[in-house]
């Protein structure tokens, strides 16, 4: 059974930082592309950042330079370091594992940026 379990969300003031982590089990982690998506209330779910099994990354334009995705294939984890957070970053952040045609999602973790 595949499980993706996110942690690290919470409430942070504008300009602050958070680090999200996702622990994966039930998959051969290193061969899956991993990603972080977010969904704000009333909006669609959008890709925030993704990383291939070999470490190639891509980011949404809105987070480029502020967020960093990384993975540890030995520990089956993927992380998202979020700096300079702004209120518009408020959303539920979900971890995703993908290897066509398979796609798995975590339950999500809430990130709220507010003063």
Short mmCIF file of C-alpha atoms in Angstrom, two decimals, residues 2-91:
data_model
loop_
_atom_site.label_atom_id
_atom_site.label_comp_id
_atom_site.label_asym_id
_atom_site.label_seq_id
_atom_site.Cartn_x
_atom_site.Cartn_y
_atom_site.Cartn_z
CA UNK A 2 1.37 3.36 -1.06
CA UNK A 3 1.44 6.09 1.57
CA UNK A 4 2.61 9.68 1.32
CA UNK A 5 2.56 11.48 4.66
CA UNK A 6 3.19 15.20 4.80
CA UNK A 7 4.35 17.18 7.81
CA UNK A 8 5.62 20.64 8.65
CA UNK A 9 2.69 22.88 7.83
CA UNK A 10 1.42 25.58 10.12
CA UNK A 11 0.90 29.27 10.67
CA UNK A 12 3.71 31.67 9.82
CA UNK A 13 4.00 35.43 9.51
CA UNK A 14 4.71 37.08 6.16
CA UNK A 15 8.40 36.89 5.40
CA UNK A 16 8.81 33.76 7.46
CA UNK A 17 9.90 30.25 6.54
CA UNK A 18 8.55 26.74 6.77
CA UNK A 19 9.90 23.37 5.75
CA UNK A 20 7.51 20.70 4.55
CA UNK A 21 8.43 17.04 4.45
CA UNK A 22 6.79 14.05 2.81
CA UNK A 23 7.61 10.49 3.79
CA UNK A 24 6.83 7.87 1.18
CA UNK A 25 6.30 4.14 1.61
CA UNK A 26 5.11 1.35 -0.63
CA UNK A 27 6.93 2.56 -3.74
CA UNK A 28 10.43 2.28 -5.20
CA UNK A 29 10.99 5.88 -4.23
CA UNK A 30 14.10 6.67 -6.24
CA UNK A 31 12.42 6.00 -9.61
CA UNK A 32 9.45 8.25 -8.95
CA UNK A 33 9.25 11.92 -9.74
CA UNK A 34 8.09 13.74 -6.64
CA UNK A 35 6.24 16.99 -6.45
CA UNK A 36 4.51 19.47 -4.22
CA UNK A 37 1.18 20.91 -5.25
CA UNK A 38 -1.00 23.45 -3.50
CA UNK A 39 -4.65 24.35 -3.50
CA UNK A 40 -6.06 27.53 -2.06
CA UNK A 41 -9.77 27.84 -1.23
CA UNK A 42 -11.81 28.25 -4.39
CA UNK A 43 -8.84 27.67 -6.66
CA UNK A 44 -7.47 24.77 -8.64
CA UNK A 45 -4.59 22.65 -7.49
CA UNK A 46 -1.34 23.88 -8.97
CA UNK A 47 2.17 22.51 -9.17
CA UNK A 48 4.59 24.28 -6.84
CA UNK A 49 7.78 22.32 -7.41
CA UNK A 50 8.88 18.96 -8.75
CA UNK A 51 12.02 16.85 -8.66
CA UNK A 52 12.99 13.85 -10.74
CA UNK A 53 14.59 10.72 -9.38
CA UNK A 54 17.99 12.01 -10.45
CA UNK A 55 17.46 15.43 -8.89
CA UNK A 56 16.31 17.63 -11.74
CA UNK A 57 13.95 20.33 -10.51
CA UNK A 58 11.36 22.73 -11.79
CA UNK A 59 9.34 25.41 -10.02
CA UNK A 60 6.26 27.49 -10.52
CA UNK A 61 7.21 31.02 -11.48
CA UNK A 62 5.52 32.38 -8.36
CA UNK A 63 7.88 30.49 -6.03
CA UNK A 64 11.11 30.50 -8.04
CA UNK A 65 13.94 31.77 -5.86
CA UNK A 66 11.95 31.42 -2.64
CA UNK A 67 11.20 27.71 -2.46
CA UNK A 68 13.60 24.78 -2.76
CA UNK A 69 12.61 21.17 -3.32
CA UNK A 70 14.95 18.35 -2.37
CA UNK A 71 14.82 14.61 -1.91
CA UNK A 72 16.62 11.96 0.08
CA UNK A 73 16.36 8.67 -1.78
CA UNK A 74 17.92 6.78 1.13
CA UNK A 75 15.17 7.94 3.49
CA UNK A 76 12.32 8.04 0.95
CA UNK A 77 11.56 11.64 1.72
CA UNK A 78 11.01 14.81 -0.25
CA UNK A 79 11.12 18.24 1.29
CA UNK A 80 10.07 21.74 0.38
CA UNK A 81 11.93 24.62 2.00
CA UNK A 82 9.77 27.73 1.77
CA UNK A 83 11.29 31.12 2.46
CA UNK A 84 9.93 34.67 2.21
CA UNK A 85 6.41 33.37 2.57
CA UNK A 86 3.58 35.66 1.57
CA UNK A 87 -0.17 35.55 2.27
CA UNK A 88 -0.77 34.35 -1.28
CA UNK A 89 1.20 31.19 -0.43
CA UNK A 90 -1.60 30.15 1.93
CA UNK A 91 -2.95 26.81 0.77
#
